[in-house]
Amino acid sequence: MIPIITEVELAYQISDAPIIGITGTNGKTTTTTIVHHMLNEMTPNQSLLAGNIGFPGSEVAEKATADQYIAMELSSFQLMGIRTFCPKIAVITNIYEAHIDYHKTREEYVKAKWRIQENQTKNEFLVINWDQDELRNMTKRTKAKVIPFSPTQKLGEGAYIKDGNIMFYDELIGKRDDILLPGEHNLENILASIAVAKICDVSNEQIMHVLETFKGVEHRTQFVKELNGRKFYNDSKATNILATQSALSGFNQPVVLLAGGLDRGIEFDELKPFFKNVKTLIVFGETAEKVGRVGKEAGVDVHQVHDVTAAVPLAYELSSPDDIILLSPACASWDQYRTFEVRGRAFMDAIEELPDEVEK
């Protein structure tokens, strides 16, 4: 019988370079990118990006050398088809309910994510979110060396925040206030990345240089431009409710929110507590009415349009100086756009057309 494996399994089998495998419900791309930058800050071309971030793992692995690392973003789908895959460092940023339309149950989804560590031994590392009871309890079943991280607890081990300081075990890495990337949710990604960097012997100075200069990943709460006092942010990669909750939590200013997309059969009531700063909600796509209902129940001014391109000029029209105009759909893009990247570019292209709209 010919075994069926996923492409990342093939990449592992042919790779001379150790793999840093990064998974989780949210934060995978940001964490993978920060790790990549930190390793390359230590030595140029030390890290190669691969996996779900957009670079086929087998192509990258074929060219990688033993003195490099492969920073590989991994989805639950990719992990379902592994056999011998064993990353030198595995990272689980967090686990929430997602992709139930495919996995059918949350249990099956979590099981797929947990496979990232199944072949690890005491010689490998598992960097894991210590704020989630579920993940903390799961570490009892791993053979890997567990390195915890937490933005809320003073752990004394792993990566954490203490009195405004970024710590790794009892070592001061730098000041939290020096981090450029906005949003409380990004602290998880940053601390996970620091844990990986310290395992790989990146210096504190090199770590902090990245944190002081890294602005974020494209389509992930990405600052696009400021126009007449309005700041536009592209968070098209927010394909689930939790990601949009995190994005909204990062702003104190009034927000004009653009949301909607593929209908996976869920409701969006969990967004309601995060609408306190949302002054206007513009909805589109298959879930327009569902998301709009939640906005109306939260007392938000709701408007419906066909797509992102139509939402942008309306968002500008309904906004005021100092407002945030945020695309954070809380849904996958496949009802109208081939990928979330295509959706994000449509948003940014529409922004570039705004000067003509404004003059009219």
PDB file of C-alpha atoms in Angstrom, residues 196-310:
ATOM      1  CA  VAL A 196      12.191  30.064  20.196  1.00  0.00           C
ATOM      2  CA  ALA A 197      14.884  32.705  19.720  1.00  0.00           C
ATOM      3  CA  LYS A 198      16.440  32.016  23.120  1.00  0.00           C
ATOM      4  CA  ILE A 199      16.503  28.269  22.437  1.00  0.00           C
ATOM      5  CA  CYS A 200      18.393  29.124  19.233  1.00  0.00           C
ATOM      6  CA  ASP A 201      20.863  31.412  21.077  1.00  0.00           C
ATOM      7  CA  VAL A 202      19.704  34.723  19.604  1.00  0.00           C
ATOM      8  CA  SER A 203      21.027  37.550  21.799  1.00  0.00           C
ATOM      9  CA  ASN A 204      18.750  39.855  23.779  1.00  0.00           C
ATOM     10  CA  GLU A 205      19.958  42.840  21.769  1.00  0.00           C
ATOM     11  CA  GLN A 206      19.071  41.095  18.505  1.00  0.00           C
ATOM     12  CA  ILE A 207      15.662  40.069  19.857  1.00  0.00           C
ATOM     13  CA  MET A 208      14.852  43.614  20.958  1.00  0.00           C
ATOM     14  CA  HIS A 209      15.992  45.131  17.664  1.00  0.00           C
ATOM     15  CA  VAL A 210      13.359  43.047  15.905  1.00  0.00           C
ATOM     16  CA  LEU A 211      10.660  43.937  18.457  1.00  0.00           C
ATOM     17  CA  GLU A 212      11.498  47.636  18.192  1.00  0.00           C
ATOM     18  CA  THR A 213      11.198  47.636  14.385  1.00  0.00           C
ATOM     19  CA  PHE A 214       8.705  44.926  13.370  1.00  0.00           C
ATOM     20  CA  LYS A 215       5.422  46.535  12.220  1.00  0.00           C
ATOM     21  CA  GLY A 216       3.419  43.404  11.544  1.00  0.00           C
ATOM     22  CA  VAL A 217       2.460  40.945   8.828  1.00  0.00           C
ATOM     23  CA  GLU A 218       0.607  41.883   5.674  1.00  0.00           C
ATOM     24  CA  HIS A 219      -3.166  41.384   6.070  1.00  0.00           C
ATOM     25  CA  ARG A 220      -2.815  40.985   9.862  1.00  0.00           C
ATOM     26  CA  THR A 221      -3.859  44.254  11.534  1.00  0.00           C
ATOM     27  CA  GLN A 222      -1.599  45.867   8.945  1.00  0.00           C
ATOM     28  CA  PHE A 223      -1.499  49.662   8.937  1.00  0.00           C
ATOM     29  CA  VAL A 224      -2.248  50.738   5.368  1.00  0.00           C
ATOM     30  CA  LYS A 225      -2.349  54.543   5.395  1.00  0.00           C
ATOM     31  CA  GLU A 226      -3.783  57.649   7.039  1.00  0.00           C
ATOM     32  CA  LEU A 227      -6.144  59.813   5.022  1.00  0.00           C
ATOM     33  CA  ASN A 228      -7.599  63.052   6.407  1.00  0.00           C
ATOM     34  CA  GLY A 229      -7.166  61.809   9.962  1.00  0.00           C
ATOM     35  CA  ARG A 230      -8.634  58.351   9.357  1.00  0.00           C
ATOM     36  CA  LYS A 231      -6.301  55.389   9.836  1.00  0.00           C
ATOM     37  CA  PHE A 232      -6.933  52.302   7.705  1.00  0.00           C
ATOM     38  CA  TYR A 233      -5.983  48.805   8.914  1.00  0.00           C
ATOM     39  CA  ASN A 234      -6.072  45.612   6.849  1.00  0.00           C
ATOM     40  CA  ASP A 235      -6.862  42.559   8.979  1.00  0.00           C
ATOM     41  CA  SER A 236      -8.150  40.361   6.153  1.00  0.00           C
ATOM     42  CA  LYS A 237      -6.449  37.347   7.731  1.00  0.00           C
ATOM     43  CA  ALA A 238      -9.013  37.527  10.553  1.00  0.00           C
ATOM     44  CA  THR A 239     -10.989  34.556   9.257  1.00  0.00           C
ATOM     45  CA  ASN A 240     -12.626  33.668  12.578  1.00  0.00           C
ATOM     46  CA  ILE A 241     -14.392  35.438  15.436  1.00  0.00           C
ATOM     47  CA  LEU A 242     -11.463  35.272  17.850  1.00  0.00           C
ATOM     48  CA  ALA A 243      -9.142  37.044  15.409  1.00  0.00           C
ATOM     49  CA  THR A 244     -11.617  39.903  15.015  1.00  0.00           C
ATOM     50  CA  GLN A 245     -12.073  40.085  18.785  1.00  0.00           C
ATOM     51  CA  SER A 246      -8.306  40.443  19.131  1.00  0.00           C
ATOM     52  CA  ALA A 247      -8.137  43.154  16.478  1.00  0.00           C
ATOM     53  CA  LEU A 248     -10.947  45.181  18.061  1.00  0.00           C
ATOM     54  CA  SER A 249      -9.280  44.861  21.471  1.00  0.00           C
ATOM     55  CA  GLY A 250      -6.209  46.608  20.090  1.00  0.00           C
ATOM     56  CA  PHE A 251      -7.964  49.954  19.483  1.00  0.00           C
ATOM     57  CA  ASN A 252      -9.326  52.558  21.895  1.00  0.00           C
ATOM     58  CA  GLN A 253     -10.447  54.981  19.161  1.00  0.00           C
ATOM     59  CA  PRO A 254     -13.865  54.827  17.438  1.00  0.00           C
ATOM     60  CA  VAL A 255     -13.878  52.047  14.836  1.00  0.00           C
ATOM     61  CA  VAL A 256     -15.663  51.661  11.516  1.00  0.00           C
ATOM     62  CA  LEU A 257     -15.602  47.878  11.113  1.00  0.00           C
ATOM     63  CA  LEU A 258     -15.851  46.038   7.776  1.00  0.00           C
ATOM     64  CA  ALA A 259     -16.866  42.408   8.308  1.00  0.00           C
ATOM     65  CA  GLY A 260     -18.491  39.378   6.679  1.00  0.00           C
ATOM     66  CA  GLY A 261     -17.694  36.534   4.323  1.00  0.00           C
ATOM     67  CA  LEU A 262     -18.147  32.783   3.999  1.00  0.00           C
ATOM     68  CA  ASP A 263     -21.047  31.334   5.980  1.00  0.00           C
ATOM     69  CA  ARG A 264     -19.852  28.280   7.928  1.00  0.00           C
ATOM     70  CA  GLY A 265     -23.112  27.909   9.818  1.00  0.00           C
ATOM     71  CA  ILE A 266     -22.081  29.758  12.987  1.00  0.00           C
ATOM     72  CA  GLU A 267     -23.487  32.836  14.706  1.00  0.00           C
ATOM     73  CA  PHE A 268     -21.463  35.893  15.725  1.00  0.00           C
ATOM     74  CA  ASP A 269     -22.892  36.814  19.125  1.00  0.00           C
ATOM     75  CA  GLU A 270     -19.434  36.423  20.694  1.00  0.00           C
ATOM     76  CA  LEU A 271     -18.429  39.622  18.896  1.00  0.00           C
ATOM     77  CA  LYS A 272     -21.023  41.717  20.725  1.00  0.00           C
ATOM     78  CA  PRO A 273     -18.931  42.489  23.857  1.00  0.00           C
ATOM     79  CA  PHE A 274     -16.133  43.750  21.597  1.00  0.00           C
ATOM     80  CA  PHE A 275     -18.323  46.311  19.812  1.00  0.00           C
ATOM     81  CA  LYS A 276     -17.993  48.947  22.541  1.00  0.00           C
ATOM     82  CA  ASN A 277     -15.741  51.112  20.324  1.00  0.00           C
ATOM     83  CA  VAL A 278     -17.446  50.220  17.029  1.00  0.00           C
ATOM     84  CA  LYS A 279     -19.469  53.235  15.842  1.00  0.00           C
ATOM     85  CA  THR A 280     -20.358  51.833  12.423  1.00  0.00           C
ATOM     86  CA  LEU A 281     -20.480  48.290  11.032  1.00  0.00           C
ATOM     87  CA  ILE A 282     -20.389  47.661   7.277  1.00  0.00           C
ATOM     88  CA  VAL A 283     -21.214  44.067   6.352  1.00  0.00           C
ATOM     89  CA  PHE A 284     -20.885  42.074   3.132  1.00  0.00           C
ATOM     90  CA  GLY A 285     -20.789  38.516   1.832  1.00  0.00           C
ATOM     91  CA  GLU A 286     -22.813  35.453   2.839  1.00  0.00           C
ATOM     92  CA  THR A 287     -22.795  36.332   6.553  1.00  0.00           C
ATOM     93  CA  ALA A 288     -23.832  39.974   6.100  1.00  0.00           C
ATOM     94  CA  GLU A 289     -27.210  39.539   7.774  1.00  0.00           C
ATOM     95  CA  LYS A 290     -25.825  37.419  10.635  1.00  0.00           C
ATOM     96  CA  VAL A 291     -23.032  39.861  11.492  1.00  0.00           C
ATOM     97  CA  GLY A 292     -25.371  42.797  10.945  1.00  0.00           C
ATOM     98  CA  ARG A 293     -27.896  41.385  13.419  1.00  0.00           C
ATOM     99  CA  VAL A 294     -25.260  41.284  16.151  1.00  0.00           C
ATOM    100  CA  GLY A 295     -24.235  44.849  15.364  1.00  0.00           C
ATOM    101  CA  LYS A 296     -27.813  46.100  15.587  1.00  0.00           C
ATOM    102  CA  GLU A 297     -28.334  44.311  18.896  1.00  0.00           C
ATOM    103  CA  ALA A 298     -25.186  46.044  20.185  1.00  0.00           C
ATOM    104  CA  GLY A 299     -26.601  49.424  19.171  1.00  0.00           C
ATOM    105  CA  VAL A 300     -24.198  49.913  16.267  1.00  0.00           C
ATOM    106  CA  ASP A 301     -25.111  51.729  13.049  1.00  0.00           C
ATOM    107  CA  VAL A 302     -25.177  48.925  10.413  1.00  0.00           C
ATOM    108  CA  HIS A 303     -24.912  49.183   6.628  1.00  0.00           C
ATOM    109  CA  GLN A 304     -24.821  46.364   4.053  1.00  0.00           C
ATOM    110  CA  VAL A 305     -22.892  46.427   0.772  1.00  0.00           C
ATOM    111  CA  HIS A 306     -21.939  43.846  -1.837  1.00  0.00           C
ATOM    112  CA  ASP A 307     -18.194  43.496  -1.184  1.00  0.00           C
ATOM    113  CA  VAL A 308     -15.049  45.040   0.296  1.00  0.00           C
ATOM    114  CA  THR A 309     -14.521  47.370  -2.650  1.00  0.00           C
ATOM    115  CA  ALA A 310     -17.932  48.930  -2.071  1.00  0.00           C
TER     116      ALA A 310
END
